[in-house]
Short mmCIF file of C-alpha atoms in Angstrom, two decimals:
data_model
loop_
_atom_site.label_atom_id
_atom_site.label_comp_id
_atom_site.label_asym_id
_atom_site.label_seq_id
_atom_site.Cartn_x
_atom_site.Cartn_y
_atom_site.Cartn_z
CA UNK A 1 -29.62 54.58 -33.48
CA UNK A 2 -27.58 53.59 -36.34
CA UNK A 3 -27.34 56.99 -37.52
CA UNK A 4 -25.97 58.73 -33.65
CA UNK A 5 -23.64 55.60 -34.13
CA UNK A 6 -22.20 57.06 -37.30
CA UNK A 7 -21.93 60.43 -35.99
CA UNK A 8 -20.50 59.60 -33.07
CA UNK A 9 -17.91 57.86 -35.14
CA UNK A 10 -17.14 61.17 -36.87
CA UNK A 11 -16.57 62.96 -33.85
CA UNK A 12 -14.78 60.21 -32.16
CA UNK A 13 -12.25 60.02 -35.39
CA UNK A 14 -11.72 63.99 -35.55
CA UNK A 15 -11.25 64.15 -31.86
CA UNK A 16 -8.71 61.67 -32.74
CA UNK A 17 -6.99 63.28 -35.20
CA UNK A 18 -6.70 66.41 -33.48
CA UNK A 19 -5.43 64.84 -30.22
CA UNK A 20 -3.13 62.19 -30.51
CA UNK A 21 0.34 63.55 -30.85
CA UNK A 22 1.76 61.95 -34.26
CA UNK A 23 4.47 60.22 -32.03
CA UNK A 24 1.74 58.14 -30.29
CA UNK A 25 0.91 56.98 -33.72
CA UNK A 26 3.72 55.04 -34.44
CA UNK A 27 4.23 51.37 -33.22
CA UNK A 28 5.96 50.94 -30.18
CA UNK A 29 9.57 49.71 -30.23
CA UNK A 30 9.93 47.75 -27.48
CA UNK A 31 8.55 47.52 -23.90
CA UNK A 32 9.49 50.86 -22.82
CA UNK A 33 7.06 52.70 -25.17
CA UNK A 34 3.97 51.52 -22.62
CA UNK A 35 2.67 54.13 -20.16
CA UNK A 36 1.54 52.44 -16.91
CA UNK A 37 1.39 55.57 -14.65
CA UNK A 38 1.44 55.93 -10.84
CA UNK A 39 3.36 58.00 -8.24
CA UNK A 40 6.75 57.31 -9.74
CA UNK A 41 6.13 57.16 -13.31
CA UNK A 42 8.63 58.95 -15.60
CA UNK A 43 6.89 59.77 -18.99
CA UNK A 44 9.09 58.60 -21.59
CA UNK A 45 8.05 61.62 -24.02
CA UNK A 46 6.07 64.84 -24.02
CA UNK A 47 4.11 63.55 -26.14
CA UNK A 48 3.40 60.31 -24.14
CA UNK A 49 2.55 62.47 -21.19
CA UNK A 50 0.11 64.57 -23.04
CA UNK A 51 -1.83 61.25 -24.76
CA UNK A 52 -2.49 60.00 -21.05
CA UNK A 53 -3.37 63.73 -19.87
CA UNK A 54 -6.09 64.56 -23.01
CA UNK A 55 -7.33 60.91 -22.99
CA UNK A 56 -7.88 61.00 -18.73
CA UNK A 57 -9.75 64.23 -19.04
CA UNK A 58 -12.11 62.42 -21.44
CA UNK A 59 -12.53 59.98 -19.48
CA UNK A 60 -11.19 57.49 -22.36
CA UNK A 61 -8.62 55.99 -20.63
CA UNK A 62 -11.90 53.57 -19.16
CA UNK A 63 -14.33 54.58 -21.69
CA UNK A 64 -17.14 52.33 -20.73
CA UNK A 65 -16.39 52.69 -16.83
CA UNK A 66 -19.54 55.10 -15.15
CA UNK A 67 -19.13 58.83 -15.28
CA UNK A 68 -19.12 59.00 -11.37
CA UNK A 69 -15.64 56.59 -10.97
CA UNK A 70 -13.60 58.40 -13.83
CA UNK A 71 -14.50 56.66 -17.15
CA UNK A 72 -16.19 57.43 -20.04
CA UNK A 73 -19.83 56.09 -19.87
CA UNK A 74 -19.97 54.86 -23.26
CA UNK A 75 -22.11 51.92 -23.98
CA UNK A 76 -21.16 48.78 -25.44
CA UNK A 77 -21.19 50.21 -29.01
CA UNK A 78 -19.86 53.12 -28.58
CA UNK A 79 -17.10 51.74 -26.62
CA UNK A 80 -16.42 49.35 -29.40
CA UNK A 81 -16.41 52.39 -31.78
CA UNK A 82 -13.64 54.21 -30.04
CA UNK A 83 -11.90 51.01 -29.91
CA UNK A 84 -11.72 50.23 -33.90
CA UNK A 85 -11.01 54.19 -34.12
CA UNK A 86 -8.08 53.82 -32.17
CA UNK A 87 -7.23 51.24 -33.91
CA UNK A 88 -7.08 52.15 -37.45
CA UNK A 89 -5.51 55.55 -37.00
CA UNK A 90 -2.69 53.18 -34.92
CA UNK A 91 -3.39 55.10 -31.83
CA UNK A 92 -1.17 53.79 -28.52
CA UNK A 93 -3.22 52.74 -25.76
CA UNK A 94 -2.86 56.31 -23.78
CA UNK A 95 -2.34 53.96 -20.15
CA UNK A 96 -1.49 50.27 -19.56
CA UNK A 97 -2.75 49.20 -16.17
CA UNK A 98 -3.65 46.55 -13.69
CA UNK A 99 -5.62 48.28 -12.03
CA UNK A 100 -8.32 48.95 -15.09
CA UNK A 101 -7.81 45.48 -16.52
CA UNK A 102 -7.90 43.36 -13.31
CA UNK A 103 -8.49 45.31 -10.16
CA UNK A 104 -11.29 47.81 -11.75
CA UNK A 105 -14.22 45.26 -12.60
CA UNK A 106 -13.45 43.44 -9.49
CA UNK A 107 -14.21 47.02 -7.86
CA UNK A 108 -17.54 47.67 -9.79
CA UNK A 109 -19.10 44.55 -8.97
CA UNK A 110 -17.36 43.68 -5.24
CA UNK A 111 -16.37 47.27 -3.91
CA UNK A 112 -17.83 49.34 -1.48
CA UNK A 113 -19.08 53.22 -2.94
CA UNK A 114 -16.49 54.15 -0.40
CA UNK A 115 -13.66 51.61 -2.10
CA UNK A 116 -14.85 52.83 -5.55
CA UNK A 117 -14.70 56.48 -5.06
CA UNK A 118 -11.03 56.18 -3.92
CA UNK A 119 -9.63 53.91 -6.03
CA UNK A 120 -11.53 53.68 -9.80
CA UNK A 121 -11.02 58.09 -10.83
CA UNK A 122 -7.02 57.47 -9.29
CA UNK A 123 -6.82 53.93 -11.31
CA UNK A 124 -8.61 56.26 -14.46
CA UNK A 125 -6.20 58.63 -14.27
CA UNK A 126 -3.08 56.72 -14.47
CA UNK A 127 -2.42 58.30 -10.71
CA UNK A 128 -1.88 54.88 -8.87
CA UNK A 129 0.03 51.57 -10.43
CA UNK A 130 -1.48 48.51 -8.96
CA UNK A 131 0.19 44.67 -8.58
CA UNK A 132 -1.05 41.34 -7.90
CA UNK A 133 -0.68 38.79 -5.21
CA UNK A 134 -1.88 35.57 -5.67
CA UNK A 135 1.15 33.27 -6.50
CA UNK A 136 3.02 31.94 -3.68
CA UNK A 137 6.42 29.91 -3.55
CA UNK A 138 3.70 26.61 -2.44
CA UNK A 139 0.68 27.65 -4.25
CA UNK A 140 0.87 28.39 -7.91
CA UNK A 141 -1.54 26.23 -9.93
CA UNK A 142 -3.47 24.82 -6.46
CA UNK A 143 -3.88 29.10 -5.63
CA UNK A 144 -6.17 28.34 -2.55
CA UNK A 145 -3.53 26.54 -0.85
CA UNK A 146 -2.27 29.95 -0.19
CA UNK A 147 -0.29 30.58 3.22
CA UNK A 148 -0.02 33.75 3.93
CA UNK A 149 -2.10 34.97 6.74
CA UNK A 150 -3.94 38.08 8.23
CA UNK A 151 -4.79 38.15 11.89
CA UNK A 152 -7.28 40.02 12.51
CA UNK A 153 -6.30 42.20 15.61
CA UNK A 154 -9.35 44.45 15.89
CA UNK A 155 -9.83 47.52 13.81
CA UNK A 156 -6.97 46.32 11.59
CA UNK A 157 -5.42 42.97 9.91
CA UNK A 158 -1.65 41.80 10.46
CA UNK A 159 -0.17 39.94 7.48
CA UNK A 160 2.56 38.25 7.64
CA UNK A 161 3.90 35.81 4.42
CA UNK A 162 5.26 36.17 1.48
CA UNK A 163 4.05 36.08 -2.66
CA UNK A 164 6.11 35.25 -5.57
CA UNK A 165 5.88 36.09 -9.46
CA UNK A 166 4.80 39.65 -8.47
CA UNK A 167 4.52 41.78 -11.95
CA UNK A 168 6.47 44.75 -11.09
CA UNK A 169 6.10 44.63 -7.48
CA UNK A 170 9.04 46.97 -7.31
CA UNK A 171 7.23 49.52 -9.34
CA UNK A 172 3.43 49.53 -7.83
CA UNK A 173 2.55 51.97 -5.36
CA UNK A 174 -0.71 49.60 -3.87
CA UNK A 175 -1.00 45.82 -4.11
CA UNK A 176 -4.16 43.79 -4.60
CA UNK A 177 -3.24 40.41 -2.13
CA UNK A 178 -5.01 37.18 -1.50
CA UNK A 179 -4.75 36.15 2.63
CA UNK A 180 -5.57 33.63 4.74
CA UNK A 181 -8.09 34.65 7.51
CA UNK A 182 -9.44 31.11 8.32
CA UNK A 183 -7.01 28.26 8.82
CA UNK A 184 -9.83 25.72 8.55
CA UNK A 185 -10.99 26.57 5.90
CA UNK A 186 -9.60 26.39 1.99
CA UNK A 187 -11.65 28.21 -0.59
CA UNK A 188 -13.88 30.18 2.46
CA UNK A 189 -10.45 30.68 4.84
CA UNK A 190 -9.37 33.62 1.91
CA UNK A 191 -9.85 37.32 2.17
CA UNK A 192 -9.06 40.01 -0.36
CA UNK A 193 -7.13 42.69 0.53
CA UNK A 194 -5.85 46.40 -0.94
CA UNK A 195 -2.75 48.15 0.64
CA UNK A 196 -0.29 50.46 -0.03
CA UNK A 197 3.01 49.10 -1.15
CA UNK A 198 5.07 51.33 1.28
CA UNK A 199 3.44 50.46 4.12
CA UNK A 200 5.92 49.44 6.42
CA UNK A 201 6.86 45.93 6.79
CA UNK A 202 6.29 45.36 2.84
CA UNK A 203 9.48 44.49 1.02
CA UNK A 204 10.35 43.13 -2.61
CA UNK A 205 13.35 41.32 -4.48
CA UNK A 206 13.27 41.02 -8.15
CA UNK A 207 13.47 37.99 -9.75
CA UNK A 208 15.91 37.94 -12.39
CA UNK A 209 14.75 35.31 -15.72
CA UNK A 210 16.67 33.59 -18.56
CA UNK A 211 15.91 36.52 -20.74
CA UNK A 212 17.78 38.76 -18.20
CA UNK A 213 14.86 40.96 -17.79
CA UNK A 214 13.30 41.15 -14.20
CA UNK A 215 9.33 42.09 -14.59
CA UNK A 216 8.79 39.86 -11.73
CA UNK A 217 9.29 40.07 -7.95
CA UNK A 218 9.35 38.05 -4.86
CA UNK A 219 7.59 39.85 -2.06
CA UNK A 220 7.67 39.60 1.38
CA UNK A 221 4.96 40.95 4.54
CA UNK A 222 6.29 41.45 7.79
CA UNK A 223 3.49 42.58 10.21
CA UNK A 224 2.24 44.41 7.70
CA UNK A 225 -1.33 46.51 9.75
CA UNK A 226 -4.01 46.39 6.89
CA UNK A 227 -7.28 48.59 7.94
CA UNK A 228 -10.59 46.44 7.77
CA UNK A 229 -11.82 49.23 5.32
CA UNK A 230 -9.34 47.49 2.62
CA UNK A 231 -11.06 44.07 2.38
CA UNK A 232 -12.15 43.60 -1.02
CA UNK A 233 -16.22 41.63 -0.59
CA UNK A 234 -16.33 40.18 2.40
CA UNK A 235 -13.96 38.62 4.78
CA UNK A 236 -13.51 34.65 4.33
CA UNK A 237 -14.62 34.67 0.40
CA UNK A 238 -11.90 36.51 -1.07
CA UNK A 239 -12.30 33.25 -3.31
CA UNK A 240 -14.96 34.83 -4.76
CA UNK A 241 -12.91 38.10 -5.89
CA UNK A 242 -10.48 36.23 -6.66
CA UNK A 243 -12.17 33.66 -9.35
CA UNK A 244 -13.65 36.65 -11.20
CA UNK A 245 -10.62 38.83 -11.63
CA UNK A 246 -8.42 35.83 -12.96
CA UNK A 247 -11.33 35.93 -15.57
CA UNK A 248 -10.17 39.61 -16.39
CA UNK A 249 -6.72 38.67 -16.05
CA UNK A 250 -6.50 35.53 -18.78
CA UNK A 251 -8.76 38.14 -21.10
CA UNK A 252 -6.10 40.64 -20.69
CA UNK A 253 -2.98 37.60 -21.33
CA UNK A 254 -4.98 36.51 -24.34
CA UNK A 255 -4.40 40.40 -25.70
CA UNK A 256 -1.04 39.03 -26.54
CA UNK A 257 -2.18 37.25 -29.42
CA UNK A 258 -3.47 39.86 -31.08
CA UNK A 259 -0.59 42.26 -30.27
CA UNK A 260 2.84 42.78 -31.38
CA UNK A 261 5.17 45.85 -30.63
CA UNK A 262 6.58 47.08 -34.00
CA UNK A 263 6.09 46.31 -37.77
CA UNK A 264 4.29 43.42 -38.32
CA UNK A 265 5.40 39.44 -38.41
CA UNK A 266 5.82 40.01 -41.97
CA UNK A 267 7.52 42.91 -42.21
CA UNK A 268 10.09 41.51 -39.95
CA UNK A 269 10.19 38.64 -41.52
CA UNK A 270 10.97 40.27 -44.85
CA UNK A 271 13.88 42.72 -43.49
CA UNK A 272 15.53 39.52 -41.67
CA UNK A 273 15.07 37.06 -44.79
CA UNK A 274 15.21 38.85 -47.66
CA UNK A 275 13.32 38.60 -50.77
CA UNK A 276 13.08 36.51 -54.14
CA UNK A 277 12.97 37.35 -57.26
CA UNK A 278 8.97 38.02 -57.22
CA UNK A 279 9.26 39.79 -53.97
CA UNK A 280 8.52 37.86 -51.57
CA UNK A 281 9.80 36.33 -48.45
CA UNK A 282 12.84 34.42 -50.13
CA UNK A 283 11.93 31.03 -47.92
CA UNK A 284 8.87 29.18 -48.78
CA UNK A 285 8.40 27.09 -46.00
CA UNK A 286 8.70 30.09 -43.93
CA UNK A 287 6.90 32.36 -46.07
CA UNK A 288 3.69 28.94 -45.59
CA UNK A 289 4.58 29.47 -42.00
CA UNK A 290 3.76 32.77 -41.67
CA UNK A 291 0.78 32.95 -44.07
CA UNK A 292 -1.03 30.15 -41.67
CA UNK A 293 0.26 32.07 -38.89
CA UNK A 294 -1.54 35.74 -40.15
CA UNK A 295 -5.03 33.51 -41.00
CA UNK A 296 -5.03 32.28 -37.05
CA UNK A 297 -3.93 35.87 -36.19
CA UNK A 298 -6.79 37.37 -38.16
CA UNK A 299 -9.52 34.36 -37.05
CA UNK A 300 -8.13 35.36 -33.11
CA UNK A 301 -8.66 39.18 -33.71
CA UNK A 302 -12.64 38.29 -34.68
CA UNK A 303 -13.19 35.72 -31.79
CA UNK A 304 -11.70 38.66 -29.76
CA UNK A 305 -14.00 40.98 -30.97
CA UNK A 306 -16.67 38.82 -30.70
CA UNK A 307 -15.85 37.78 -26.91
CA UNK A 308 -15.15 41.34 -26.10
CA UNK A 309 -18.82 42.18 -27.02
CA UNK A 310 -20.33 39.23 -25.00
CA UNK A 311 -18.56 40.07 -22.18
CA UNK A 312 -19.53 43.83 -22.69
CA UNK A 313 -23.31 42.24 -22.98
CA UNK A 314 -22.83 40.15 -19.74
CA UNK A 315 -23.03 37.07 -21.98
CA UNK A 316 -19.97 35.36 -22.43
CA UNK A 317 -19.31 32.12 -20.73
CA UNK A 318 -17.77 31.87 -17.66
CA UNK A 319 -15.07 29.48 -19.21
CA UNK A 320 -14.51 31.68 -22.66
CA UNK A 321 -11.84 34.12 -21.09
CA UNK A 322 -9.93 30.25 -20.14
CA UNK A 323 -10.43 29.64 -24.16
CA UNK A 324 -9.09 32.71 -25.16
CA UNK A 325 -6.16 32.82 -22.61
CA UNK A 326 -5.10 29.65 -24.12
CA UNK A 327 -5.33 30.49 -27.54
CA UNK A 328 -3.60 34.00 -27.21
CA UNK A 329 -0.45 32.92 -25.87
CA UNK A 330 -0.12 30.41 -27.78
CA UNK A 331 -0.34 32.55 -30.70
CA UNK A 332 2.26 34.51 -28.89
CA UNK A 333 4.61 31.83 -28.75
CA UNK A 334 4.08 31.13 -32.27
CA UNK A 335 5.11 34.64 -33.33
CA UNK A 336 8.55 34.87 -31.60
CA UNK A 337 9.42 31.46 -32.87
CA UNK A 338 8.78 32.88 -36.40
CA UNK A 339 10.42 35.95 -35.76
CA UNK A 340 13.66 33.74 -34.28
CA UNK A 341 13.23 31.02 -37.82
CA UNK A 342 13.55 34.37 -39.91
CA UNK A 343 16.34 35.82 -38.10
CA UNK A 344 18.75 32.44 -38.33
CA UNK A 345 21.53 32.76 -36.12
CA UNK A 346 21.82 36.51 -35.96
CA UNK A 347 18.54 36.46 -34.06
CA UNK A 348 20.39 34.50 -31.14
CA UNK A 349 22.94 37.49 -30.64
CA UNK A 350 22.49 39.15 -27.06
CA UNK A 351 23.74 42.53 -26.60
CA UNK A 352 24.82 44.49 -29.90
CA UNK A 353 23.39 47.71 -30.37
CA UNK A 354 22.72 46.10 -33.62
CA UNK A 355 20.23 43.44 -32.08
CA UNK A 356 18.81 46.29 -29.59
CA UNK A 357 20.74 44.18 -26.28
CA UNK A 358 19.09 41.11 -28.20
CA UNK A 359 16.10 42.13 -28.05
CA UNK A 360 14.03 39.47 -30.26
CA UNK A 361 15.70 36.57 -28.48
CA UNK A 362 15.09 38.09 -25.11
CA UNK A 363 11.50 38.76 -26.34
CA UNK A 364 11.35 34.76 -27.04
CA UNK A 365 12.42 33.70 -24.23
CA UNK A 366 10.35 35.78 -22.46
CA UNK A 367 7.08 34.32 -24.01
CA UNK A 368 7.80 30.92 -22.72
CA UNK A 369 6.36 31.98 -19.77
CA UNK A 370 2.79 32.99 -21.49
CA UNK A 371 1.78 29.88 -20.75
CA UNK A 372 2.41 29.76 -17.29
CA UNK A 373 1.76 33.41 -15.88
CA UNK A 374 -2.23 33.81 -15.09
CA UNK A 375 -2.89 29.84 -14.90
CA UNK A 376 -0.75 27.24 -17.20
CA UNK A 377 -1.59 26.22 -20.47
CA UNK A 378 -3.03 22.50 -18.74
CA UNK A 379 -5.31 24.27 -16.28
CA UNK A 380 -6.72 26.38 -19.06
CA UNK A 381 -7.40 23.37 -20.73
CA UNK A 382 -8.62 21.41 -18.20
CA UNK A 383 -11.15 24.15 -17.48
CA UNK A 384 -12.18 23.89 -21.36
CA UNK A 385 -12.67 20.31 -21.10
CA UNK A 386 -15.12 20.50 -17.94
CA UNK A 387 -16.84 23.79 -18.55
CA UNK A 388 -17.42 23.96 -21.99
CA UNK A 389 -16.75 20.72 -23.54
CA UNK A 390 -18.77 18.88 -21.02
CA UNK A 391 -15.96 15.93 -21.10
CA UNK A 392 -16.38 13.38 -18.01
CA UNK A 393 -14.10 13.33 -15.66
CA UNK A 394 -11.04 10.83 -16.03
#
């Protein structure tokens, strides 16, 4: 066993080699450098188009997904292979998607063969950009007080209502949408539904933030006919669905801790700051900052690893991905404050060339809302206190 490990290694690592374009190996600058695919995607590169396209037709854009649905069917250790592979030859992630780090497990384990055939080789492929609609403008934190509702008028649903804090609701081509099918009911009265984003009576409007960026969207239904072929598990526990994928969705938030676009913390830290005469970072309370920063960094990156193979093993905790949600942003947060310390008041400039349109302080602004965005900070730790700490109630 150990030995086919180490080979495939070897093969995994050449295959590497060969394939990634050198352009993919270099850190990404900012935001724009991430593929996320679908109908309207414009490749940013030739060389980002061909990563996705050798990396889909190996079915490595899901590597541990089954053969039949479009990924790789890799087991747990060779999946984690690829992944260190990837990650010491600084590979880019060929695809960044919803739909394989939300919407794809909730598939496997609640989807119909019919629901998986369709969407899971399209999701694999980078063909189809997915969204999320859970948030509305009364039900953020309390998500089951959710309003907006889907008559059921026979062969089909009409929704009507609207969601808010869409991620890139203006760029999806299908939507993944928690709806109310049972007024009396809270938790049971929800149903889980898929539809395409241009079916008619769906409309967004972005939402612009104080970093000036607008990832998110408010977006609207309007007698909006869903077929009863696009509920997600069964109609009234949507609940269900739901619980599981926000699971998925705080494991994929606490990826932030771990990741940076660009050189490292350090790195920038040096080029802002400067240097002393020993060479290194000419601020010492800054330069103690950032060394306890890198040991949390480094303890994160083996807690992730470690989670990532529990969950792989169907062992983790129910309440772990709430842990590490928690943890990653605010990891996150930490590094753009560091990043902003190191730049002084330069760092605060908003739209020189010089700054990239101010990019770092737009970047620090924008991780404020880590700790909001997939359940706040206080409900992650709420959920720590009950489900894994045991602590009675107050």
């Amino acid at each position: 066993m150990a030995d086919d490990l180490e080979q495939f290694r070897r093969e995994t690592r050449a295959w590497l080699e060969e394939n990634c374009p050198p352009e993919m190996r270099e850190p990404m600058r900012s935001e724009k450098d991430v593929c996320w695919g679908g109908r309207t995607w414009t490749f940013q590169s030739e060389a980002q188009r061909r990563w996705l396209a050798v990396m889909a037709e190996r079915c490595w854009t899901v590597p541990d997904w089954p053969r039949e649905y479009g990924g790789g069917g890799l087991s747990p250790a060779e999946a984690k292979v690829l992944r260190q592979e990837i990650a010491s030859l600084g590979c880019r992630k060929p695809l960044e998607s919803f739909g394989i780090s939300m919407l794809g497990p909730a598939l496997l384990k609640y989807g119909t063969e019919k629901q998986r055939l369709e969407h899971l080789p399209k999701i694999a492929r980078g063909e189809i950009r997915w969204c999320q609609g859970y948030s509305e403008p009364n039900a953020g934190s309390d998500l089951a007080s959710l309003a907006t509702r889907a008559e059921d008028r026979g062969d089909h649903f009409l929704v009507n209502g609207q969601k808010v804090w869409t991620s890139y609701a203006d760029q999806a081509d299908w939507i993944f949408c928690l709806v109310r099918t049972d007024a009396a009911a809270k938790q049971r009265g929800i149903s889980f539904l898929l539809f395409d984003m241009e079916t008619p009576g769906v409309s967004t409007k972005p939402i612009r933030l104080i970093s000036g960026n607008s990832p998110f969207c408010e977006t609207f239904f309007d007698d909006v006919v869903v077929p009863k072929d696009q509920v997600l598990g069964a109609v009234n526990d949507g609940w269900s669905v739901a619980k599981y994928l926000l699971g998925h969705e705080r494991e994929m938030i606490s990826g932030m801790g771990g990741r940076a676009l660009g050189p490292s913390l350090p790195e920038r830290a040096l080029r802002r700051a400067g240097r002393d005469a020993e060479g290194r970072l000419d601020d010492p309370v800054l330069r103690a900052r950032i060394a306890l920063f890198e040991v949390r960094s480094h303890a994160f990156a083996a807690m992730s690893e470690r989670f990532m193979d529990r969950l792989k093993a169907g062992s983790v905790h129910p309440a772990q991905a709430s842990m590490m949600k928690y943890l990653g942003t605010e990891l996150n947060k930490d590094r753009h404050e560091l990043l902003m310390a190191a730049g002084g008041s330069e760092a605060l400039e908003w739209e020189s060339e010089a700054s990239h349109g101010g990019a770092a302080a737009r970047a620090w602004l924008r991780s404020k809302a880590n700790s909001i965005e997939g359940g706040t900070s206080e409900i992650q730790l709420n959920i720590i206190a009950k489900r894994i700490l045991e602590l009675p109630e107050a």
